[in-house]
Each structure stands twice: as structure tokens, then as C-alpha cells.
Amino acid sequence: MMKSRIPLVLLACGSFNPITNMHMRLFELARDHLHQTGRYQVIEGIISPVSDSYGKKGLVSARHRIEMAQLALETSDWIRVDPWESEQEKWTETVKVLRHHYNESLRSLQFRKGLMRNNWPIERATEDFLSSLDPDVNIAVRKIANLLKPDKEIIQNGDHMIIKTLSTFRNYIMEFDVGKEFEEDLAGVDDRKCMTNVSWDGDKLLCIQKGEKEGRGWTQWIEGDEMHLEIRVGGVKCKQVFKKVQ
């Protein structure tokens, strides 16, 4: 039954000056009603405060309204605050806000929680990549890496993402907010640290890792039921393709 339901995102635009309990209660009431129809599955709620240019008398700055809303929603596991509308220089018509979030939802749905299984290991590329990453990686470890077919588990909540690389040899978990630079500890990969930034490049996730190794990073994108991953370091590339587990 649940598989046949239509996924929905609830969006509320307004000043939220400040956010109130009733604002949040409206989301709960709307979700309950839609679920009771048996036709819809609400997957997310978004609160979108207007920008300061709205011109409403007594309007508190967007920065403070965003922070208040985030505090009010910190215990919610499905409603979030989105700052996009508040960051626009001019007041934005609701239909344009809807279009923005519609496009963002289509893109993010491709990366929502799912387990992807690697079905295309490339031995030569993997070994060359490991050699470029660290010439001291011994032959035995390279051979093990060539034989592995790791799985990917991806969990997304708005701009917050967790990417788990799982294998019988070693696991690696990467947790980040899209567009925000952070220090990445690559313990278990090559035991280096780097400053990492993951951002959207169209419908692809682009990762840049600044550190000891030049030109390091990766690009990840979806094509049908396959996830493609291209890893780069020092001019050497390694590509993997993962098949979605049904």
C-alpha cells in the first residue's frame, strides 16, 4: 500500500515573525490528513521565511527569524527551515519559491536513502589510483582493494548527507552539509586529513579535497537506477558504478 502512495513535500512561506507552535501544528495536521486519505506520503516539511525586503512593519531580520525557526524545529525529524527565500535580494513570489523547491526536491530524491551495490570494479584503474594516492600502499592491500565490491548507503536530510562505504575489508562513513567546508579525517583510507567541500554541480555532487595531494576529489551522479562515482587524485581517475538494490 505504501509503495503506491504519492510522495509530497509540504511547504509554508511567510514571515515567521516569530515562528509559533501553531505554525508547526499546521504541518502535523496537514500530514495526518494527507496520510489518512491513503493516497499520499509526506516525506518532508519545509518552512521558508521571507527576505528582509518584504517590508513588513516590525519584521525582524531574516538571520534571527531563521535561527528562531531552527531552534523551534530542532527536535523534528521531518520539518526543516530553508533559508533560500530569505537570502534573495528582493521579495520572491510564492510560485517562484515553489518552483525552486520543486526542482530541489526532484534532485535530492535521487540521492535519498538507498543502498547501492558496486557492479563495475576496474582493476587497473583502482591499482593506479591507490598508487597515486600513496606509493607506499603495499601490493597486498592493492590486490585486496581490487577484489572488493563495496556497497554505498546514502542518507539525506535536506543539505545534510551521510555516505557510507561498506565492505568486508573496511568501512568509511562521510557526514557533511552540502556547500560547507569541513575537515575530513581519512583514517582508514590513506590516514590523511584534508579540507573538504561537497557542492552541487547541476545534478551531480562535486567534492573537492584540499590537502597534501593535488587534484583530489570525486564526482557522484545518478543515471537511471545506477550511481556513478569518479574519484580523482593527481590526474589519475578511478570510476565505479553502483546498482540500486531493489
Coordinates of C-alpha atoms in Angstrom, one line a residue:
M1 CA 0.0 0.0 0.0
M2 CA 2.7 2.5 1.0
K3 CA 4.6 2.0 -2.3
S4 CA 1.6 3.2 -4.3
R5 CA 1.3 6.5 -2.4
I6 CA 2.2 9.8 -4.0
P7 CA 5.2 11.4 -2.2
L8 CA 4.6 15.0 -1.1
V9 CA 6.6 17.8 0.3
L10 CA 4.8 20.4 2.5
L11 CA 6.0 24.0 2.0
A12 CA 5.0 27.0 4.1
C13 CA 6.0 30.5 3.1
G14 CA 5.6 33.5 5.4
S15 CA 7.3 36.0 7.7
F16 CA 7.5 33.6 10.7
N17 CA 8.0 36.7 12.8
P18 CA 8.4 34.7 15.0
I19 CA 7.6 31.1 14.4
T20 CA 4.9 29.8 16.7
N21 CA 3.6 26.4 18.0
M22 CA 0.6 26.7 15.6
H23 CA 2.9 27.0 12.6
M24 CA 4.4 23.7 13.5
R25 CA 1.0 22.2 14.4
L26 CA -0.4 23.1 11.0
F27 CA 2.3 20.8 9.4
E28 CA 1.3 17.9 11.7
L29 CA -2.4 18.4 10.9
A30 CA -1.8 18.6 7.2
R31 CA 0.4 15.5 7.2
D32 CA -2.1 13.5 9.3
H33 CA -4.9 14.4 7.0
L34 CA -3.0 13.5 3.8
H35 CA -1.9 10.2 5.3
Q36 CA -5.4 9.3 6.3
T37 CA -6.6 9.6 2.6
G38 CA -4.3 6.6 1.8
R39 CA -3.2 8.4 -1.3
Y40 CA -0.2 10.4 -0.2
Q41 CA 3.1 10.0 1.8
V42 CA 4.5 13.2 3.2
I43 CA 8.3 12.9 3.0
E44 CA 9.3 16.4 4.2
G45 CA 8.1 19.7 5.6
I46 CA 9.8 23.0 4.7
I47 CA 9.5 26.4 6.4
S48 CA 10.6 29.2 4.1
P49 CA 10.8 32.6 5.8
V50 CA 10.6 35.7 3.5
S51 CA 13.5 38.0 2.9
D52 CA 14.1 41.3 4.7
S53 CA 12.9 43.1 1.6
Y54 CA 9.3 42.0 2.2
G55 CA 8.9 45.3 4.1
K56 CA 6.5 44.2 6.8
K57 CA 6.4 46.6 9.7
G58 CA 8.3 45.2 12.7
L59 CA 9.9 42.4 10.6
V60 CA 12.9 41.0 12.5
S61 CA 16.0 40.4 10.4
A62 CA 15.9 37.1 8.4
R63 CA 19.0 35.8 10.2
H64 CA 17.2 35.9 13.6
R65 CA 14.0 34.5 12.2
I66 CA 15.9 31.6 10.6
E67 CA 17.7 30.9 13.9
M68 CA 14.5 31.0 15.9
A69 CA 12.8 28.6 13.5
Q70 CA 15.8 26.2 13.6
L71 CA 15.6 26.2 17.4
A72 CA 11.9 25.5 17.3
L73 CA 12.4 22.6 14.9
E74 CA 15.5 21.0 16.3
T75 CA 13.5 18.1 17.7
S76 CA 11.6 17.5 14.4
D77 CA 12.8 14.7 12.2
W78 CA 10.9 15.8 9.1
I79 CA 10.3 19.6 9.2
R80 CA 13.3 21.9 8.4
V81 CA 14.0 25.5 7.8
D82 CA 15.2 26.5 4.3
P83 CA 17.0 29.9 4.0
W84 CA 16.9 30.2 0.2
E85 CA 13.9 32.6 0.1
S86 CA 15.2 34.8 2.9
E87 CA 18.5 35.2 1.1
Q88 CA 17.0 36.7 -2.0
E89 CA 17.6 40.4 -2.5
K90 CA 14.0 41.1 -3.5
W91 CA 10.7 39.7 -2.3
T92 CA 10.1 36.5 -4.1
E93 CA 6.7 35.4 -5.4
T94 CA 5.4 32.2 -3.8
V95 CA 5.1 30.5 -7.2
K96 CA 8.9 31.1 -7.7
V97 CA 9.6 29.6 -4.3
L98 CA 7.5 26.6 -5.2
R99 CA 9.4 26.1 -8.4
H100 CA 12.7 26.4 -6.6
H101 CA 11.8 23.7 -4.1
Y102 CA 10.2 21.5 -6.7
N103 CA 13.4 21.4 -8.6
E104 CA 15.5 20.9 -5.5
S105 CA 13.2 18.0 -4.4
L106 CA 13.5 16.2 -7.7
R107 CA 17.3 16.4 -7.5
S108 CA 17.5 15.4 -3.8
L109 CA 15.1 12.5 -4.2
Q110 CA 17.7 10.8 -6.4
F111 CA 20.1 10.8 -3.5
R112 CA 17.7 9.9 -0.7
K113 CA 18.4 6.9 1.5
G114 CA 19.3 3.9 -0.7
L115 CA 21.8 1.1 -0.8
M116 CA 23.8 0.9 -4.0
R117 CA 25.8 -2.2 -4.9
N118 CA 29.0 -1.9 -6.9
N119 CA 28.8 -3.9 -10.2
W120 CA 31.7 -2.5 -12.1
P121 CA 35.1 -2.8 -10.4
I122 CA 38.0 -1.7 -12.7
E123 CA 41.2 -3.4 -11.5
R124 CA 43.8 -1.4 -13.4
A125 CA 42.2 2.0 -12.6
T126 CA 41.9 1.0 -8.9
E127 CA 45.5 0.0 -8.6
D128 CA 46.8 3.1 -10.4
F129 CA 44.6 5.3 -8.2
L130 CA 45.9 3.7 -5.0
S131 CA 49.5 4.1 -6.2
S132 CA 48.9 7.8 -6.9
L133 CA 47.3 8.3 -3.6
D134 CA 50.1 6.7 -1.7
P135 CA 53.1 4.9 -3.3
D136 CA 53.7 3.2 0.0
V137 CA 50.5 1.2 -0.2
N138 CA 51.8 -2.3 -0.4
I139 CA 50.9 -4.7 -3.2
A140 CA 48.8 -7.0 -0.9
V141 CA 46.5 -4.1 0.1
R142 CA 46.2 -3.0 -3.6
K143 CA 45.2 -6.6 -4.6
I144 CA 42.6 -6.7 -1.8
A145 CA 41.1 -3.3 -2.9
N146 CA 40.9 -4.7 -6.5
L147 CA 38.9 -7.7 -5.3
L148 CA 36.4 -5.6 -3.2
K149 CA 32.9 -4.7 -4.4
P150 CA 31.9 -2.1 -1.8
D151 CA 28.3 -1.0 -1.2
K152 CA 27.1 2.6 -0.7
E153 CA 24.4 3.6 1.7
I154 CA 23.3 7.2 1.2
I155 CA 21.1 9.1 3.7
Q156 CA 20.0 12.6 3.0
N157 CA 18.0 15.1 5.1
G158 CA 17.9 18.4 3.3
D159 CA 21.5 19.6 2.8
H160 CA 22.8 17.1 5.4
M161 CA 24.2 13.9 3.9
I162 CA 25.8 10.7 5.2
I163 CA 27.6 8.5 2.7
K164 CA 28.6 5.1 4.0
T165 CA 31.1 3.0 2.0
L166 CA 30.7 -0.6 3.3
S167 CA 32.9 -3.6 2.5
T168 CA 34.2 -6.8 4.1
F169 CA 37.6 -5.2 4.4
R170 CA 37.0 -1.7 5.7
N171 CA 34.1 0.7 6.2
Y172 CA 34.2 4.5 5.8
I173 CA 31.5 7.0 6.8
M174 CA 31.4 10.5 5.4
E175 CA 29.0 13.0 7.0
F176 CA 28.7 16.6 5.8
D177 CA 26.5 19.6 4.9
V178 CA 26.4 20.4 1.2
G179 CA 28.2 23.7 0.5
K180 CA 30.0 23.9 3.9
E181 CA 33.7 23.2 4.1
F182 CA 34.9 20.8 6.8
E183 CA 38.0 18.9 8.0
E184 CA 37.8 15.4 6.8
D185 CA 39.7 12.7 8.6
L186 CA 40.6 10.0 6.1
A187 CA 41.7 7.5 8.7
G188 CA 41.2 4.0 7.1
V189 CA 41.6 5.4 3.6
D190 CA 45.1 6.9 3.5
D191 CA 45.3 8.3 7.0
R192 CA 45.5 11.9 5.9
K193 CA 43.4 15.0 6.7
C194 CA 42.1 17.5 4.3
M195 CA 39.7 20.4 4.0
T196 CA 36.7 19.1 2.1
N197 CA 33.8 20.8 0.4
V198 CA 30.9 19.0 -1.3
S199 CA 28.6 21.1 -3.5
W200 CA 26.0 20.6 -6.3
D201 CA 27.2 20.9 -9.8
G202 CA 24.0 20.8 -11.7
D203 CA 22.6 17.4 -10.8
K204 CA 26.0 16.0 -9.7
L205 CA 27.7 16.1 -6.3
L206 CA 31.2 17.5 -6.7
C207 CA 33.7 17.0 -3.9
I208 CA 37.0 19.0 -3.6
Q209 CA 39.5 17.8 -1.0
K210 CA 42.3 20.3 -0.3
G211 CA 45.4 18.8 1.3
E212 CA 48.7 17.1 0.7
K213 CA 47.6 15.6 -2.6
E214 CA 46.8 17.9 -5.5
G215 CA 43.7 17.5 -7.6
R216 CA 42.0 15.2 -5.1
G217 CA 38.2 14.8 -5.1
W218 CA 35.3 13.0 -6.6
T219 CA 32.1 13.4 -8.6
Q220 CA 28.9 11.4 -8.0
W221 CA 25.7 11.3 -10.1
I222 CA 22.6 9.2 -10.8
E223 CA 21.7 7.7 -14.2
G224 CA 18.5 5.7 -14.1
D225 CA 19.0 3.1 -11.3
E226 CA 22.8 3.4 -11.4
M227 CA 25.0 5.7 -9.3
H228 CA 28.3 6.7 -11.0
L229 CA 31.3 7.6 -8.9
E230 CA 34.5 9.1 -10.4
I231 CA 37.4 9.5 -7.9
R232 CA 40.4 11.7 -8.8
V233 CA 43.9 12.4 -7.4
G234 CA 47.0 13.8 -9.1
G235 CA 45.5 13.4 -12.6
V236 CA 44.6 9.8 -12.1
K237 CA 40.9 8.8 -12.2
C238 CA 39.0 5.7 -11.0
K239 CA 35.4 5.1 -11.8
Q240 CA 32.9 2.8 -10.1
V241 CA 29.2 2.2 -11.0
F242 CA 26.7 1.1 -8.3
K243 CA 23.4 -0.6 -9.0
K244 CA 20.4 0.3 -6.8
V245 CA 19.3 -2.6 -4.6
Q246 CA 15.5 -3.3 -5.2

